[in-house]
Amino acid sequence: MKMSLRIRIALALIGLLLGGLYALPALTNLQGTFLGKVLPESEIRLGLDLRGGMHLTLGVDIPRGVANTMAQFGQDIRSEAQDDDIFILRPQVVNDVKLEFTLARGAQQDQLERLLRNRFDNLQILSKETQEAGQVRYTVGMTQAYRAHVEDLLVEQAIKTIRNRIDQFGVAEPDIRRQAEGRIQVQLPGLQDPERAVAIIGQTAHLEFKLVDDQADIDRALRGILPPDAELASMHTRNPDGSVSQTPIVIKRDTLMTGEFITDARVSFDQFNQAYVGLNFNARGSRLFERITGENTGRRLAIVLDGNVHSAPVIQERIAGGRASITGRFTTEEATDLALVLRAGALPAPVHIMEERTVGPSLGRESIERGLQAALIGGALILIFMLVYYSMSGIVANAVLCLNILLVMAGLAAFGATLTLPGIAGIILTIGIAVDANVLIFERIREEIRRGLTPAIAIDEGYKRALKAILDANITTIIAAIVLYQFGTGPIRGFAVTLSLGILASMFTAIFVSRIFFDFWLKWRKPGTPLSI
Amino acid sequence: MGLQIIRPDTRINFLKMRYGAFLISGLLILAGLLSLVVKGGPQLGIDFSGGMIIQIKFDQPVELSRVQQALQGADLPGLGVQRFGTAQDNEFLVRTSSSDLVSDEVRRDIQNNLDQNLAGIGFDIQRLEMVGPRVGADLRAQAMEALFYAILLIAIYISGRFEQRWFPAVIMAAGLTGGIAALRWLGLPMELLVVAALLITIGLCWKLKLSYALGAVVALVHDVFITLGMFSLLNKDLDLAIIAAFLTIIGYSLNDTIIVYDRIRENIRDKVDMTLPKVINLSINQTLSRTILTSGTTLMVVLCLVLLGGGVIHDFALALLIGIGVGTFSSIFIASPILLGLSKIADVDLEAEAGREADTVAV
């Protein structure tokens, strides 16, 4: 397969052109200029380790989400059954996945089971046992398929909610991805306030309205003696000095209403310039809130967020119009963030931060400067060395080396790959590999010349014999790079990408392009001129 | 002609030095192993063990002991403070080992303690990395898997492509995958699986007389072991970046080994009148200037990284420096002599292999 010199030159020029096409706009700022309009819009994306930002791995608490769904089923079954005059007692979630409840009158078994079959076909009866007084204790669970569906939905919803919140928080180019086992990866480049971001992303924001049990005795409740339908919670209040104090409060177990009906949440200020969060409900929520406030006028309504009571105002009158407010002596920032998470909706299940990596922007800048400086000095040393060691041929090696780096940059830009600090190390290693290819060829040519061959044959033999060694060597490195890409994360993938790109580029430049220079020289030299290698 | 470092007629008897080289390697491996045993295994960074690292930069010089004292009040289990980068950087790394920390609380805790105890000194939290125990375990398994697959694929590639013996290579691949699947089914941890994979690879190479693959695998295990031992001796943490460095070292070490092997095979074919030790010596000598040039230039660049690349990349570059140095040594003094040793013990006929190669080329 011997191509003519002219075709090879053309191919090399196409490579150079393509390289320049992608690398130029990525490396220089051409915006607004003529070139900027003509060239493809490419850029080298910098990894979080270079530009600064935050990387989070969140784990969705799927068992909790499943348990919440089951609890909701319990409520639904009870109210649906009630409409048919079937009475169900004590719905209760057991082991996160099973729902237990008692049918008050055993004679209604058929009726209940028909109801379950018709309207709750995602549930199956696991067991039932008849108790004294004719009551029947049922244990139900989700069907296998439905449970998988619920788990999948939980993660999808969590991603949607988190994306919503981040969009409102205002981070440019957030990257949110689903990973295996209910994990979510969130990348927030250039983030300035990681603490606040974590607070906003991680908050479940499950808002509930519950009645306060004013009859209950706090002292007895603290000792664990509670009415069966009540629970102990703590109420957060902010003191004038800014500290937060918690006081125990007994609230009813039943949730009257949740935050799912919220259409909007905004920060407002009362007459004492104290921030509070005003809520708007949708039509259904408005009706529900009106009924709740109408039925419970004079009692205290606890506003519970993620299990903590924020305020418990006395209901003065029936509230129509679909508005409510959460007061709790917030700072303005807290109120803003609370409004944000309420607007974006509650997470279907709590999320836990399993991994967090935050790099400040100044560190990123410093890393990039140092990495580039090291790369430039290392590269310059190699250029000088090759020139001294191989004289004229060294110039060829250096020319193709520069082309090599250009192609790696262009490759990064064209594939939209991310440049990371280990990626810079990969480029530097690539330089070593490209040099190795040239060294292998040149040393071989020298050997052949020493054996007394003419330059033309020596060059031919040198390339031919070195080629196999280079291929074997590079393929093993590519294997390592592929494995790295497959199993690595973040910066390491960046390393694998630059390494693979570098090897491919070096095969093209050090084997194909450099040969052109020699063939060109062979064609135009004066007969008898020795090869400068 | 340009410069020359190695004269073309250089004939160093490398094989004669092999026992000395084995001794040096043995001592290095032993020292590393001892250090690993004394310290109870490799020192895992937070990527694998879980925990938190916080990098803090002060705006004026502070003594290490003052930072340590200032953070005494913070309720952080396994707290460790060390200087990061050069003394002029005024940077410190704070580590905690606890598995269930909330990064925000730790951040606040550290901020409060520094504010109170080092009043008047400004600081900036430049980097915070928290890895939970579950993720740490997963990353550990992933890293082990990466090492495992790299070794598997490389062994197959060498025995197939390099020795032109794809059939034994396929047998080896099947044996290795089957053996590992069986062991995994038994529920062995990934660390043991990697060791088992190595032993199976070496055993199969031996049985199938894949001498080149065996020599190359032994050489790369040698390089990774020494680098691992050195890291333990230097009290450096093993993290994801270091595993990446290990894989690069494996690739590089193979590069070097393969180029020498390539020459050996070529010379066995061309110089039929030479004995095997002579062929090996000649081949190493012929490739010596290339080995020195390439390793020299690569080490030069990596050294630039170690010295100038900054703290974040320092350990990664250091691993490459050690690994590439050791890899060059092993391809000359370990991988090639092993070929000689194998041909004596296991009755491997390298010439026949070279002949087979010549046949396939002729076809």
mmCIF file of C-alpha atoms in Angstrom, chain A residues 54 57 181 183 194-195 198-199 353-360 362-363 366-367 370-371 373-374 377-378 381-382 385 388-391 421-422 425 428-429 432 435-436 439-440 443-444 446-447 449-450 465 468-469 471-477 479-480 483-484 487 489 492 495 499 531-533, chain B residues 1-5 8 47 55 89 103-104 107-108 111 124 126-132 134-135 138-139 142 145-146 149-150 153-154 157 161-162 240-241 244 247-248 251 254-255 258-259 262-263 265-266 270 286 289-290 293-294 297-298 300-301 304-305 308-313 316 324 357:
data_model
loop_
_atom_site.group_PDB
_atom_site.id
_atom_site.type_symbol
_atom_site.label_atom_id
_atom_site.label_comp_id
_atom_site.label_asym_id
_atom_site.label_seq_id
_atom_site.Cartn_x
_atom_site.Cartn_y
_atom_site.Cartn_z
ATOM 1 C CA MET A 54 -18.864 21.076 43.082
ATOM 2 C CA THR A 57 -23.129 11.992 44.464
ATOM 3 C CA GLU A 181 -28.509 1.961 42.429
ATOM 4 C CA ARG A 183 -27.680 7.416 42.819
ATOM 5 C CA PRO A 194 -21.115 25.184 48.274
ATOM 6 C CA GLU A 195 -22.661 25.231 51.758
ATOM 7 C CA VAL A 198 -25.846 21.475 49.660
ATOM 8 C CA ALA A 199 -28.561 22.821 51.931
ATOM 9 C CA ILE A 353 -24.861 13.067 50.177
ATOM 10 C CA MET A 354 -22.620 10.096 49.520
ATOM 11 C CA GLU A 355 -19.751 11.946 47.936
ATOM 12 C CA GLU A 356 -18.839 15.584 47.707
ATOM 13 C CA ARG A 357 -15.893 17.174 45.968
ATOM 14 C CA THR A 358 -15.615 20.902 45.961
ATOM 15 C CA VAL A 359 -12.775 22.837 44.375
ATOM 16 C CA GLY A 360 -12.550 26.570 44.886
ATOM 17 C CA SER A 362 -8.728 30.054 42.871
ATOM 18 C CA LEU A 363 -7.288 26.585 43.389
ATOM 19 C CA GLU A 366 -3.601 27.834 40.187
ATOM 20 C CA SER A 367 -3.704 24.168 39.185
ATOM 21 C CA ARG A 370 1.052 25.139 37.240
ATOM 22 C CA GLY A 371 0.058 22.193 35.076
ATOM 23 C CA GLN A 373 3.735 25.658 33.052
ATOM 24 C CA ALA A 374 5.086 22.190 33.776
ATOM 25 C CA ILE A 377 8.773 23.492 30.260
ATOM 26 C CA GLY A 378 8.750 19.722 29.752
ATOM 27 C CA LEU A 381 13.105 20.562 27.036
ATOM 28 C CA ILE A 382 12.093 17.766 24.686
ATOM 29 C CA PHE A 385 16.845 17.760 23.197
ATOM 30 C CA VAL A 388 20.423 18.644 19.484
ATOM 31 C CA TYR A 389 20.334 14.873 19.331
ATOM 32 C CA TYR A 390 19.017 14.328 15.819
ATOM 33 C CA SER A 391 19.902 17.701 14.205
ATOM 34 C CA LEU A 421 -5.641 18.044 35.576
ATOM 35 C CA PRO A 422 -4.801 14.355 35.071
ATOM 36 C CA ALA A 425 -0.670 14.833 32.665
ATOM 37 C CA ILE A 428 2.450 15.256 28.737
ATOM 38 C CA LEU A 429 2.672 11.486 28.686
ATOM 39 C CA GLY A 432 6.606 11.074 25.666
ATOM 40 C CA VAL A 435 8.763 11.098 21.031
ATOM 41 C CA ASP A 436 9.183 7.372 21.593
ATOM 42 C CA VAL A 439 13.085 7.727 18.570
ATOM 43 C CA LEU A 440 12.277 4.147 17.594
ATOM 44 C CA GLU A 443 17.369 4.811 15.914
ATOM 45 C CA ARG A 444 16.391 2.134 13.459
ATOM 46 C CA ARG A 446 20.643 5.077 12.109
ATOM 47 C CA GLU A 447 21.234 1.351 12.470
ATOM 48 C CA ILE A 449 22.700 3.543 7.740
ATOM 49 C CA ARG A 450 25.467 2.068 9.863
ATOM 50 C CA ARG A 465 10.798 -2.320 11.175
ATOM 51 C CA LYS A 468 5.443 -3.160 14.408
ATOM 52 C CA ALA A 469 7.105 -2.308 17.697
ATOM 53 C CA LEU A 471 1.914 -0.613 17.040
ATOM 54 C CA ASP A 472 2.348 -3.281 19.714
ATOM 55 C CA ALA A 473 3.457 -0.738 22.263
ATOM 56 C CA ASN A 474 0.660 1.709 21.494
ATOM 57 C CA ILE A 475 -2.091 -0.875 21.422
ATOM 58 C CA THR A 476 -1.195 -2.076 24.920
ATOM 59 C CA THR A 477 -1.335 1.504 26.139
ATOM 60 C CA ILE A 479 -5.979 -1.124 26.174
ATOM 61 C CA ALA A 480 -4.967 0.399 29.514
ATOM 62 C CA VAL A 483 -9.987 0.095 30.819
ATOM 63 C CA LEU A 484 -9.344 3.396 32.598
ATOM 64 C CA PHE A 487 -13.911 2.094 35.224
ATOM 65 C CA THR A 489 -14.692 8.553 37.075
ATOM 66 C CA ILE A 492 -9.454 9.863 35.543
ATOM 67 C CA PHE A 495 -6.779 11.212 31.624
ATOM 68 C CA LEU A 499 -4.103 9.449 26.497
ATOM 69 C CA LEU A 531 20.911 12.034 5.882
ATOM 70 C CA SER A 532 21.135 14.292 8.898
ATOM 71 C CA ILE A 533 19.832 12.090 11.651
ATOM 72 C CA MET B 1 24.704 12.307 12.229
ATOM 73 C CA GLY B 2 23.484 13.905 15.379
ATOM 74 C CA LEU B 3 24.664 13.083 18.845
ATOM 75 C CA GLN B 4 25.001 9.644 20.294
ATOM 76 C CA ILE B 5 24.729 8.591 23.899
ATOM 77 C CA PRO B 8 26.507 1.510 18.313
ATOM 78 C CA ASP B 47 -11.429 7.714 47.756
ATOM 79 C CA GLN B 55 -7.507 21.987 51.926
ATOM 80 C CA ASP B 89 2.054 28.207 50.064
ATOM 81 C CA SER B 103 -19.726 17.837 55.058
ATOM 82 C CA ASP B 104 -21.557 21.022 55.940
ATOM 83 C CA ARG B 107 -17.010 22.818 57.164
ATOM 84 C CA ARG B 108 -18.761 25.009 59.721
ATOM 85 C CA GLN B 111 -14.448 27.505 60.094
ATOM 86 C CA ASP B 124 -9.940 30.129 52.501
ATOM 87 C CA GLN B 126 -9.959 25.757 48.711
ATOM 88 C CA ARG B 127 -11.009 22.177 48.366
ATOM 89 C CA LEU B 128 -13.254 19.792 50.212
ATOM 90 C CA GLU B 129 -13.603 16.164 49.343
ATOM 91 C CA MET B 130 -15.960 13.866 51.170
ATOM 92 C CA VAL B 131 -16.425 10.248 50.243
ATOM 93 C CA GLY B 132 -19.008 8.216 52.096
ATOM 94 C CA ARG B 134 -20.565 3.092 50.438
ATOM 95 C CA VAL B 135 -19.041 5.101 47.632
ATOM 96 C CA ASP B 138 -17.625 0.949 45.341
ATOM 97 C CA LEU B 139 -14.662 2.946 44.124
ATOM 98 C CA GLN B 142 -14.077 -0.438 40.580
ATOM 99 C CA GLU B 145 -11.839 -4.369 38.542
ATOM 100 C CA ALA B 146 -9.927 -1.933 36.348
ATOM 101 C CA TYR B 149 -9.387 -6.269 33.292
ATOM 102 C CA ALA B 150 -6.251 -4.419 32.281
ATOM 103 C CA LEU B 153 -6.726 -7.920 28.238
ATOM 104 C CA ILE B 154 -3.027 -7.217 28.080
ATOM 105 C CA TYR B 157 -3.176 -9.313 23.586
ATOM 106 C CA ARG B 161 -0.870 -10.597 18.702
ATOM 107 C CA PHE B 162 2.698 -10.738 19.874
ATOM 108 C CA LEU B 240 -8.040 7.022 42.359
ATOM 109 C CA ALA B 241 -5.381 9.101 40.648
ATOM 110 C CA ALA B 244 -4.668 5.656 37.113
ATOM 111 C CA LEU B 247 -2.424 1.547 34.852
ATOM 112 C CA THR B 248 -0.233 3.991 32.971
ATOM 113 C CA GLY B 251 1.087 0.347 29.806
ATOM 114 C CA LEU B 254 4.768 -3.196 28.559
ATOM 115 C CA ASN B 255 5.838 -0.696 25.913
ATOM 116 C CA ILE B 258 7.627 -5.386 24.083
ATOM 117 C CA ILE B 259 10.167 -3.332 22.187
ATOM 118 C CA ASP B 262 10.369 -7.586 19.482
ATOM 119 C CA ARG B 263 14.085 -7.277 18.855
ATOM 120 C CA ARG B 265 12.346 -12.380 18.282
ATOM 121 C CA GLU B 266 13.680 -10.678 15.209
ATOM 122 C CA ASP B 270 17.915 -13.554 11.661
ATOM 123 C CA GLN B 286 20.592 -2.713 20.155
ATOM 124 C CA SER B 289 19.856 3.870 23.109
ATOM 125 C CA ARG B 290 16.125 3.958 22.309
ATOM 126 C CA LEU B 293 16.297 8.213 25.087
ATOM 127 C CA THR B 294 12.617 7.496 25.537
ATOM 128 C CA THR B 297 12.716 12.281 27.826
ATOM 129 C CA THR B 298 9.581 10.900 29.501
ATOM 130 C CA MET B 300 12.301 14.576 32.200
ATOM 131 C CA VAL B 301 8.718 15.640 31.528
ATOM 132 C CA CYS B 304 8.797 18.719 35.523
ATOM 133 C CA LEU B 305 5.346 17.678 36.683
ATOM 134 C CA LEU B 308 6.344 22.314 39.057
ATOM 135 C CA GLY B 309 2.933 20.747 38.587
ATOM 136 C CA GLY B 310 1.544 21.832 41.948
ATOM 137 C CA GLY B 311 0.251 19.909 44.917
ATOM 138 C CA VAL B 312 -2.860 18.414 43.396
ATOM 139 C CA ILE B 313 -0.952 16.467 40.772
ATOM 140 C CA PHE B 316 0.220 11.186 40.659
ATOM 141 C CA ILE B 324 8.577 4.579 34.687
ATOM 142 C CA GLU B 357 6.171 -16.279 13.354
#
